[in-house]
Structures are given as structure tokens and as C-alpha cells.
CSV table of C-alpha atoms in Angstrom, one decimal:
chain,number,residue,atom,x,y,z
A,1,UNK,CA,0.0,0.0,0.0
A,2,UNK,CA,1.6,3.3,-1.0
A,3,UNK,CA,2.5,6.0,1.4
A,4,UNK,CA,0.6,9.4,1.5
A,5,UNK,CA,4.1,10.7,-0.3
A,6,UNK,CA,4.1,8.0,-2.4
A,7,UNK,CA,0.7,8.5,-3.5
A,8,UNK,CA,1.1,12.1,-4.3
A,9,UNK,CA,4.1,11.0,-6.5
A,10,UNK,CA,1.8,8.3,-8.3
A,11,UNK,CA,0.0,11.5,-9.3
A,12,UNK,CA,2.0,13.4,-10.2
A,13,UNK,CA,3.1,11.3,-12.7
A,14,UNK,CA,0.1,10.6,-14.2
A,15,UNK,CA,1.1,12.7,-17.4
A,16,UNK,CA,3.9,9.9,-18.2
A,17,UNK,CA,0.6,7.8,-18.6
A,18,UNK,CA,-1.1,9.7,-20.5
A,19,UNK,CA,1.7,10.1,-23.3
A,20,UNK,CA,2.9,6.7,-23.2
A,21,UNK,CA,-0.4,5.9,-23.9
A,22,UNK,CA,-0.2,8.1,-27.3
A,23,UNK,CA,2.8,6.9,-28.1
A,24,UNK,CA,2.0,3.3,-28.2
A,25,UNK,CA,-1.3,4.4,-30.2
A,26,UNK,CA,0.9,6.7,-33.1
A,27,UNK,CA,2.9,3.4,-33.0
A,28,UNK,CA,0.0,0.9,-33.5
A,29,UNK,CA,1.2,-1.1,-31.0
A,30,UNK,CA,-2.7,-2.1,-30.0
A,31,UNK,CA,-2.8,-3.5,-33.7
A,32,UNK,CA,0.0,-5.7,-34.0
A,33,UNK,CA,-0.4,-7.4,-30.8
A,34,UNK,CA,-3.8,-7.9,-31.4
A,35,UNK,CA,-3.1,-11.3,-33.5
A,36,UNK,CA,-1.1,-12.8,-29.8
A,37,UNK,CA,1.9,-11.3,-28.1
A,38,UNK,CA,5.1,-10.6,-29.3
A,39,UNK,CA,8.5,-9.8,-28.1
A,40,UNK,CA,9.4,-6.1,-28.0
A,41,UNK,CA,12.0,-6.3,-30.2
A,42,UNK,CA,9.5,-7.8,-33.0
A,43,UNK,CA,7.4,-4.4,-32.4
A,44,UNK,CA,10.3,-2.2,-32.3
A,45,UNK,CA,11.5,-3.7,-35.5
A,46,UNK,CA,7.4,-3.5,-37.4
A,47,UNK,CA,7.7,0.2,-36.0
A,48,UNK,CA,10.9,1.5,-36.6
A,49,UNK,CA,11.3,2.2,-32.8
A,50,UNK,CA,14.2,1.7,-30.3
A,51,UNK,CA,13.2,-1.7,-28.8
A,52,UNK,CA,14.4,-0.7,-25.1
A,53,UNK,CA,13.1,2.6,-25.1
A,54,UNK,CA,10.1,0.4,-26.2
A,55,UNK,CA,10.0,-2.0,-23.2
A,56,UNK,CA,10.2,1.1,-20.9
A,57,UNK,CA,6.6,2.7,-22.2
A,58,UNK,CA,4.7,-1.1,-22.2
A,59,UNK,CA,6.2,-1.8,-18.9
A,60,UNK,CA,4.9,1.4,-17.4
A,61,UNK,CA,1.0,0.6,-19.4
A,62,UNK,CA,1.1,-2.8,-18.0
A,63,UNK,CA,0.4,-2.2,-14.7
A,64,UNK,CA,-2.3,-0.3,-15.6
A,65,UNK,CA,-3.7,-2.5,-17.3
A,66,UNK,CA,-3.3,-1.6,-21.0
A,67,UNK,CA,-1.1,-4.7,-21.9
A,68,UNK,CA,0.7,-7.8,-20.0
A,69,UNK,CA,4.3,-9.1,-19.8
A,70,UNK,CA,3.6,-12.6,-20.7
A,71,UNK,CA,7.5,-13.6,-20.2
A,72,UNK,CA,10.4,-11.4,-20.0
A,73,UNK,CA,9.9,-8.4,-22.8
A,74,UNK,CA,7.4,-10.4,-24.3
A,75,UNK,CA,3.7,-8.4,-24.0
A,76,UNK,CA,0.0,-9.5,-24.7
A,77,UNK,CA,-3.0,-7.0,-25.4
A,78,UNK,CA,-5.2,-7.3,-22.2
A,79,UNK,CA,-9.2,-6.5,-23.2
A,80,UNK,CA,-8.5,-2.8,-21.9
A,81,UNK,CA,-5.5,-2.6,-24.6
A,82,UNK,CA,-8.2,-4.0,-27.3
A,83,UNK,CA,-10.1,-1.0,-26.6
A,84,UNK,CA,-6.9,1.1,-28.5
A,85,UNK,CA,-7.3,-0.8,-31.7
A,86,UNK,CA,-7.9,1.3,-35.0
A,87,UNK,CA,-10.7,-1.3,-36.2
A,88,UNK,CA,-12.6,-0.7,-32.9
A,89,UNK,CA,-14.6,2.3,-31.9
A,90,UNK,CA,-13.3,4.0,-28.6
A,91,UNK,CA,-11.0,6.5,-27.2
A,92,UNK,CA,-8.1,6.2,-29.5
A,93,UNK,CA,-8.4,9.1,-31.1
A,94,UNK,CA,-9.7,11.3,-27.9
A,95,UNK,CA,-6.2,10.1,-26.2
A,96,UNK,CA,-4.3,11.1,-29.2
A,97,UNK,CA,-6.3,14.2,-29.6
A,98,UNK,CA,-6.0,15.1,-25.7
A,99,UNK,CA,-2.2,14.4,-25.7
A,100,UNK,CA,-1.7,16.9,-28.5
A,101,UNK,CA,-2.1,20.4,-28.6
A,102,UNK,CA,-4.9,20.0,-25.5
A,103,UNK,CA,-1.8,19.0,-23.5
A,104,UNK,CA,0.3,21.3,-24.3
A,105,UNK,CA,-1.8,24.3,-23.4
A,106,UNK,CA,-2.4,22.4,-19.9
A,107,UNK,CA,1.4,23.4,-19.0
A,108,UNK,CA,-0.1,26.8,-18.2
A,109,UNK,CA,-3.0,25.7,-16.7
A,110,UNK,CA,-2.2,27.8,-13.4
A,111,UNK,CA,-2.7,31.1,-15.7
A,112,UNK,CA,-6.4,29.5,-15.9
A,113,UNK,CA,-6.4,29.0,-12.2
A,114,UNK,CA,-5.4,32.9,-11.6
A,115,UNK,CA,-7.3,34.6,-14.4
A,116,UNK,CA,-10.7,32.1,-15.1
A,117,UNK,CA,-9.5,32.4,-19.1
A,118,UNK,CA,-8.4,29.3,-21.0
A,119,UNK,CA,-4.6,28.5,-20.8
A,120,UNK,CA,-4.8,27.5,-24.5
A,121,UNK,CA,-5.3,31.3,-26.0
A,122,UNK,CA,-2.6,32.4,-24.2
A,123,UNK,CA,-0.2,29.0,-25.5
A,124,UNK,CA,-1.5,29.1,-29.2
A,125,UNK,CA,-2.2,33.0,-29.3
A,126,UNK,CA,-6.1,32.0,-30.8
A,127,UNK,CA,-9.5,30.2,-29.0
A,128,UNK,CA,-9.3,26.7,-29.2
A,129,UNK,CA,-12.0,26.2,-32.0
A,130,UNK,CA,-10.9,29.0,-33.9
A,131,UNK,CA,-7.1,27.6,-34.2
A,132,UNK,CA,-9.2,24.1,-35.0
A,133,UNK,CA,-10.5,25.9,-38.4
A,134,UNK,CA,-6.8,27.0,-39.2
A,135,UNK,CA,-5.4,23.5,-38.5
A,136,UNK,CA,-7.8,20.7,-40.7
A,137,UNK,CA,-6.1,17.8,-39.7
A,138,UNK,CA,-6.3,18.6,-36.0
A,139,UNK,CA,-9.7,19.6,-36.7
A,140,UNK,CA,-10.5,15.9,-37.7
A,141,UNK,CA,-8.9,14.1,-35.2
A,142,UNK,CA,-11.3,16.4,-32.7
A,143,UNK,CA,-14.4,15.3,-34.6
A,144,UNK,CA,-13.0,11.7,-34.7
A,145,UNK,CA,-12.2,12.1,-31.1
A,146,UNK,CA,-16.0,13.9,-30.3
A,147,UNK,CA,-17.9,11.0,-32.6
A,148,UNK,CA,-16.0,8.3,-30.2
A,149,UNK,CA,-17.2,9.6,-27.1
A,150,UNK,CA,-20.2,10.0,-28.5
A,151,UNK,CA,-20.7,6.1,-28.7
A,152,UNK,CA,-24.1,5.0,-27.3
A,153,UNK,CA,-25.3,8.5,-25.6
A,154,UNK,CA,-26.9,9.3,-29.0
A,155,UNK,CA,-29.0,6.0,-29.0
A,156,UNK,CA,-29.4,6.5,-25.1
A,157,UNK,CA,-30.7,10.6,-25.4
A,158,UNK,CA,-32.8,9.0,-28.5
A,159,UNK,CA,-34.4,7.0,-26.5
A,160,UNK,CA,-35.4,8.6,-23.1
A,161,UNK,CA,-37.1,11.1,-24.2
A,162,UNK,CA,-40.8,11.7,-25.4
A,163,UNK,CA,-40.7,13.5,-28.7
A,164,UNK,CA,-44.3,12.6,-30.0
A,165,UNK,CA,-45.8,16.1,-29.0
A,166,UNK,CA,-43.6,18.1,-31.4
A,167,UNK,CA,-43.2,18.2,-35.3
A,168,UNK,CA,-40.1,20.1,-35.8
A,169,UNK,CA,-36.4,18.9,-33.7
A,170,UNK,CA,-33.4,21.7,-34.4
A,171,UNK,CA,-30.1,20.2,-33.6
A,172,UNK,CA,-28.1,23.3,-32.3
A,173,UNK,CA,-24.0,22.8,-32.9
A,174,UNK,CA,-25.6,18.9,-34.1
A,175,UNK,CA,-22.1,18.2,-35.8
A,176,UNK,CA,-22.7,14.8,-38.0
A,177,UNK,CA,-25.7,14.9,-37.0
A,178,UNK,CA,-25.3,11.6,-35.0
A,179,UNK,CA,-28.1,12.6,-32.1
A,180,UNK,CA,-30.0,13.7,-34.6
A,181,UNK,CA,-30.4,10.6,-36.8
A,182,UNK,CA,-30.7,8.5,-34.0
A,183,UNK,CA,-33.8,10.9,-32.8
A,184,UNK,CA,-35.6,10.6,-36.6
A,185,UNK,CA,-35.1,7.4,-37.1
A,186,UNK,CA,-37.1,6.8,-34.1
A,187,UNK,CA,-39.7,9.3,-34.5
A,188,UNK,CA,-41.2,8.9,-38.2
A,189,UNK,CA,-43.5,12.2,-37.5
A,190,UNK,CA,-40.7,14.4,-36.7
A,191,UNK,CA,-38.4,16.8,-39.6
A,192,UNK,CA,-35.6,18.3,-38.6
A,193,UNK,CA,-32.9,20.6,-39.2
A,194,UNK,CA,-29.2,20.3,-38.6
A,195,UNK,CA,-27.5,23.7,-37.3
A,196,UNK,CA,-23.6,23.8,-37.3
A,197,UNK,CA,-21.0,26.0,-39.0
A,198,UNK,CA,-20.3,25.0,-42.4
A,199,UNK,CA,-18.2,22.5,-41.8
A,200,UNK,CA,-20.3,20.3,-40.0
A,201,UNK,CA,-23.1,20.7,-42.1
A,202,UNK,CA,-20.8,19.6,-45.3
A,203,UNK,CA,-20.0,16.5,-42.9
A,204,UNK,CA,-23.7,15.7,-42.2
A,205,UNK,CA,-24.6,16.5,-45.5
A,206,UNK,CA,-22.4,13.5,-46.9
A,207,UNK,CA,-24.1,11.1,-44.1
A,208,UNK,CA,-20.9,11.3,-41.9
A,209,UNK,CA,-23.1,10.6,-39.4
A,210,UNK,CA,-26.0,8.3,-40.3
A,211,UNK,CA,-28.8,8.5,-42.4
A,212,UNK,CA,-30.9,12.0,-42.3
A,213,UNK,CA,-34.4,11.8,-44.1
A,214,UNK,CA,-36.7,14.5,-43.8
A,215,UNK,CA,-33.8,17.1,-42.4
A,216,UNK,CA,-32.7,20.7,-43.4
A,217,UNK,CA,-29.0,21.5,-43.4
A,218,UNK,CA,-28.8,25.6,-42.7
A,219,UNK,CA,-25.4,26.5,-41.7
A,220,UNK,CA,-24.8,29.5,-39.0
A,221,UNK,CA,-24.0,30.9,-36.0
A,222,UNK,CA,-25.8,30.1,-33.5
A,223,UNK,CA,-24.3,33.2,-31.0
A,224,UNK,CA,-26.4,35.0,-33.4
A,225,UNK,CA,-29.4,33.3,-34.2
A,226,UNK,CA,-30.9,29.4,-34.5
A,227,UNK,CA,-33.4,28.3,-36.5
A,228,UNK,CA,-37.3,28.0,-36.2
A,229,UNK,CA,-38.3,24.6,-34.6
A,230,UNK,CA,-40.6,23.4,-31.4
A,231,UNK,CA,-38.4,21.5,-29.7
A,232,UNK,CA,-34.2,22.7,-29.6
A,233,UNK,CA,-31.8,19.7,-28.7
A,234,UNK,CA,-28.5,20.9,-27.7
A,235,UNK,CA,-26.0,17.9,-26.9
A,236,UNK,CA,-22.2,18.5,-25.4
A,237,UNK,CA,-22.0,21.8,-26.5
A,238,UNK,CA,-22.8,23.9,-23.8
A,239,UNK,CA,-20.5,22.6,-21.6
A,240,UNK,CA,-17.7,24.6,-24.2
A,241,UNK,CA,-18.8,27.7,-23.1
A,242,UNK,CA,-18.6,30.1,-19.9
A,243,UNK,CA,-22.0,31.0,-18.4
A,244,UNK,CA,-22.2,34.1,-20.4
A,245,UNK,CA,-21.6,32.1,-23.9
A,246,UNK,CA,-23.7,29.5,-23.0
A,247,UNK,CA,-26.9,31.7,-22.0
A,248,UNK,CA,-26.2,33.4,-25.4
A,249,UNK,CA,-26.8,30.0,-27.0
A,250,UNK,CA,-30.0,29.5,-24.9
A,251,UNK,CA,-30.9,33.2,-25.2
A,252,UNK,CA,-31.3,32.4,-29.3
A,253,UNK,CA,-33.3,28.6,-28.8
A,254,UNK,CA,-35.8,30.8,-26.9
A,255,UNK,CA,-36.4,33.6,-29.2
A,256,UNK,CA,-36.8,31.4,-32.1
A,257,UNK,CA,-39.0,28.7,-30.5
A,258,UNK,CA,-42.7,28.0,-31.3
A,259,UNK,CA,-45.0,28.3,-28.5
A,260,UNK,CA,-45.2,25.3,-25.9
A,261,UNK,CA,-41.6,24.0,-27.2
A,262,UNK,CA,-39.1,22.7,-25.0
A,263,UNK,CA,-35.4,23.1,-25.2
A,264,UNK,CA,-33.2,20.2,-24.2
A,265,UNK,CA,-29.5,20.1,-22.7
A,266,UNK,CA,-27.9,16.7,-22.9
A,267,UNK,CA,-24.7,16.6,-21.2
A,268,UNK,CA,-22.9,14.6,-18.1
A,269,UNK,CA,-23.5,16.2,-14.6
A,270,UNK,CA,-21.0,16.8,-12.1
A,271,UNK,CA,-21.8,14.9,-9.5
A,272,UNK,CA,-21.8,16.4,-5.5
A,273,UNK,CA,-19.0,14.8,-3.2
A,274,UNK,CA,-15.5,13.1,-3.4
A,275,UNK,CA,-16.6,10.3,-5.2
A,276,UNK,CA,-13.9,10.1,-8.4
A,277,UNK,CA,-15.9,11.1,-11.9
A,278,UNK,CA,-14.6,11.1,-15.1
A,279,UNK,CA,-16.4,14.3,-15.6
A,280,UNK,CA,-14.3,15.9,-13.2
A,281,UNK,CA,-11.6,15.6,-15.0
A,282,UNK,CA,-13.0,16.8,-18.5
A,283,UNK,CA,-14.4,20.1,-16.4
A,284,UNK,CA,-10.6,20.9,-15.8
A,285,UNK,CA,-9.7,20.0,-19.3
A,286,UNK,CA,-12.5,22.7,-20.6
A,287,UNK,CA,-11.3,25.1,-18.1
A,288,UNK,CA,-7.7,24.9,-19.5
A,289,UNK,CA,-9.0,24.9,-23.6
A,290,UNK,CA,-12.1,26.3,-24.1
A,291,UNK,CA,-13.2,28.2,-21.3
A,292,UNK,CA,-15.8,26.2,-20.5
A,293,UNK,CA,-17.3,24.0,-18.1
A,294,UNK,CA,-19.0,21.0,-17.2
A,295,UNK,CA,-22.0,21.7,-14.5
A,296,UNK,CA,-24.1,20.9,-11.6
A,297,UNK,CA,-27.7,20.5,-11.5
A,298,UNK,CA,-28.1,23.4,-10.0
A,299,UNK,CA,-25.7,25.4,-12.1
A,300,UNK,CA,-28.0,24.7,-15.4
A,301,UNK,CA,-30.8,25.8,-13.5
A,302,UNK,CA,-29.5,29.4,-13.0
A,303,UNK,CA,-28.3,29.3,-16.6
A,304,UNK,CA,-31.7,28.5,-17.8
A,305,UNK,CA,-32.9,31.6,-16.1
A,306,UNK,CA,-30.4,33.8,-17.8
A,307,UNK,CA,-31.7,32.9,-21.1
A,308,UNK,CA,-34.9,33.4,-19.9
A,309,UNK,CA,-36.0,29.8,-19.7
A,310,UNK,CA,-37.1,27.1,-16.5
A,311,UNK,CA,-35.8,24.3,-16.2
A,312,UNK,CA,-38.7,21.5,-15.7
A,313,UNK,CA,-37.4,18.4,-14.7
A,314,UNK,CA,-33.9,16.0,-15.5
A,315,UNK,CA,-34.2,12.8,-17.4
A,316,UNK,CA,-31.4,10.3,-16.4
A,317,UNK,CA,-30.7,8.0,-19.5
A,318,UNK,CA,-29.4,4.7,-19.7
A,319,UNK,CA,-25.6,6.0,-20.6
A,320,UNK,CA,-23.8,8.9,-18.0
A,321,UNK,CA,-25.8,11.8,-19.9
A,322,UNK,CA,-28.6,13.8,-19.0
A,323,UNK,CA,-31.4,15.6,-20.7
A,324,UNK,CA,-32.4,18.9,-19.0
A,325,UNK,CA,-35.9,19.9,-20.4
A,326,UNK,CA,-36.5,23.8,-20.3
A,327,UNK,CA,-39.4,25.7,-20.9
A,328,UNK,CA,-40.3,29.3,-21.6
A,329,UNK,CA,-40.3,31.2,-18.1
């Protein structure tokens, strides 16, 4: 059992972790082992790596569980490993994503701390999603990254919530338009419209996330305006903004809704206590990019009533998200 010091060391090493972890994933490591194990040097040799240098990175993953030393500087994939595979969906691409230019602005993450403003505008000189429009390649790896976390909430949001009373679903910042294919293709009555910046739409457009029948693309900005519709879905988006942002966002789904519509938040909660989230952690992470921040019940609540909206009740689905269902005030 490790000491209180020891402990503190533990964590503060976690970043050795975290980029070992990218390494063996820009390696395809998780790939070749995933026919049986084989001996470091055999990897080092399909990878054009240093075989010791290597045997350091696996031997620190395998404790955690990532892979297993078999026999000496011989490794196996362990089922958390398989979860790094390219031909599997999961958080590949959000680890290599994270351990990029994410990481990199978190080495100022105190200036965040002292000022409440996002450490990476200070380290890239530009807001994180306008740098993402300068830099395409990164910009796909963070939609890559976005669609794998996005595994199973869509289907879970989908289905939790009652959409029969309204016609017409806007899906504000919608992306490929995942959420919102699952949501038509379980309600027949409903049209819909898919409301992103151009680039999105193009995606969803070309079916980059599932089939779309009955749906209008309209590109925008939804800071200044959002479409028409009776019932607003808004999934893991508001989380990338500060309060003022955010009720901006909101601000817009209530002018332009029809009378009786709802408008409906689906992210993760932060839950009360010590108990260790994942979410947690993510909140820190949007602290130190975006300038955002994941919330509490409560903390929606009062942004509601900044964009002049009530918040009605909170619909736990089957996966860790939640739909907050708002009203007019």
C-alpha cells in the first residue's frame, strides 16, 4: 500500500501515462499485438522504434492494465488494450487528440487558475476552436475524437425522451448529425434541421453521421441566431462555453421557438461529493481549452434563467448523460 508521499508521487506522474499511452497508439502497437503477443524487439523492428526505449513505455501501461508481460519483454494485449485498436470504436483518437495540442496548453493551466481564461489562448495566441479551423487535420482528429465519445449516448438521449408532442427537432451545434439521426429514425412524425458552422453541415450532409431523411442542413452561427423549430436539442455543446456564452446560446433557442416548445441540454453532470468522476476531470480539461465547463444541477438551473427559460425536470438516461428539459419562463 503506497505511502501518503508515495501517493502524491503516483499522481503526479500521471502525465507519463497519458503520453505513453499516445505513443504506443501513433505506433499501432494495440494493432499488432492484437493477432497474440510478441516480443518487443518484433514491435520495435514493425515500428521502426528503439526496442528498449520500447520495453520502458509497455512496462509502465502494464500495470495499468493496458497490456501484459507474458514472459520477459514479451507483452499480450489485455481487453482494456483491445479497446486502442484502430478497427474498434473508442477512445483512440480522444487520447491522441487530448495528448496533442490539448496537452500542451495544460502546461499553463495555473494562468487559468489565476485569471478564469483558457490557458490554451494564451499558449496558441487563438480560441481553441478558432485555431481548429486554421489547422484541418487537427480539426479531424477532434471530430474523430467527439464521434467516439459520442458512442451510445446518441442512442441513449434518443431514446429517453418523449418526442411525440412536437413536429419540428433543431439540432443546435448537431455536428454529423449523429443525435439527430438516431432521434428521426425513431420518430417517423418528426423533420428536422441540422444547425452547425459550415463544416459540420458539409459532414452531415455527406451522411458522416447516419442517415438524415426529412432534415434541413442551414449552416450559421448560432451566437447569433438558430433556426425555427418546437423542440431545440442541444448535446455537449454547452459545456464549451462560460455561463455568459452559454446563455447566449440558450438566449437564441428561446427567441426562435414556437409556443409550448421545450429546449433540451444533454450533457454529463457533475456529481456532489469526493466520489472520483470522469467528468471531473473533463471540467478541468475545458477550463484549460475552451473556457468552458462541465455543471451541476443546479448550475443549469441558473443558466436557464439567464436565457430566460425554467428548467422542468432532468431525465437520467441509460448511458452517463442527462437531458435537461426547459421551458419558456
Amino acid at each position: 500500500m503506497l505511502n501518503p508521499s508515495q501517493q502524491i508521487m503516483r499522481l503526479g506522474l500521471g502525465f507519463a501515462v497519458s503520453q505513453a499511452l499516445r505513443a504506443t497508439i501513433e505506433l499501432g502497437i494495440p494493432d499488432l499485438l492484437a493477432a497474440g503477443e510478441q516480443s518487443v524487439d518484433e514491435l520495435a523492428a514493425a515500428t521502426q522504434s528503439d526496442a528498449d526505449s520500447l520495453y520502458r513505455i509497455m512496462r509502465l501501461l502494464a500495470p495499468e492494465g493496458v497490456f501484459r508481460e507474458v514472459l520477459p519483454r514479451h507483452f499480450e494485449l489485455t481487453e482494456i488494450g483491445a479497446a486502442l485498436r484502430s478497427d474498434r470504436p473508442g477512445p483512440r483518437d480522444f487520447v491522441r487528440m487530448i495528448n496533442s495540442e490539448a496537452y500542451l496548453a495544460f502546461e499553463q493551466l495555473l494562468h487559468s487558475v489565476r485569471t478564469g481564461k483558457p490557458a490554451f489562448d494564451k499558449v496558441f495566441g487563438s480560441p481553441r476552436f478558432d485555431w481548429l479551423s486554421e489547422h484541418p487535420e487537427q480539426a479531424a482528429l477532434f471530430q474523430r475524437a467527439m464521434v467516439a465519445l459520442g458512442q451510445g449516448s446518441n442512442e441513449a438521449v434518443a431514446e429517453a425522451y418523449e418526442f411525440k408532442p412536437f413536429t419540428r427537432i433543431v439540432d443546435v451545434g448537431g455536428g454529423h448529425g449523429q443525435l439527430l439521426s438516431a432521434i428521426l429514425a425513431r420518430n417517423p412524425h418528426l423533420s428536422g434541421v441540422l444547425f452547425d458552422l459550415p463544416s459540420g453541415v458539409a459532414a452531415a450532409r455527406q451522411g458522416a453521421g447516419g442517415d438524415l431523411p426529412r432534415t434541413e442542413f442551414i449552416a450559421g452561427d448560432f451566437f447569433e441566431s438558430v433556426p425555427s423549430g418546437d423542440v431545440y436539442v442541444i448535446k455537449k455543446v454547452v459545456h464549451d462555453w462560460n455561463d455568459e456564452r452559454a446563455a447566449a446560446i440558450l438566449r437564441n433557442c428561446s427567441k426562435a421557438m414556437l409556443p409550448n416548445g421545450k429546449v433540451l441540454i444533454a450533457e454529463t453532470l457533475v456529481p456532489p461529493g469526493n466520489e472520483p468522476s470522469q467528468i471531473k476531470g473533463i471540467d478541468v480539461v475545458m477550463l484549460a481549452v475552451t473556457g468552458g465547463m462541465e455543471r451541476t444541477q443546479g448550475q443549469y438551473a441558473s443558466l436557464f434563467d439567464a436565457a430566460g427559460l425554467r428548467l422542468e425536470r432532468v431525465i437520467q438516461t441509460r448511458g452517463p448523460i442527462s437531458i435537461l428539459e426547459a421551458s419558456a419562463a
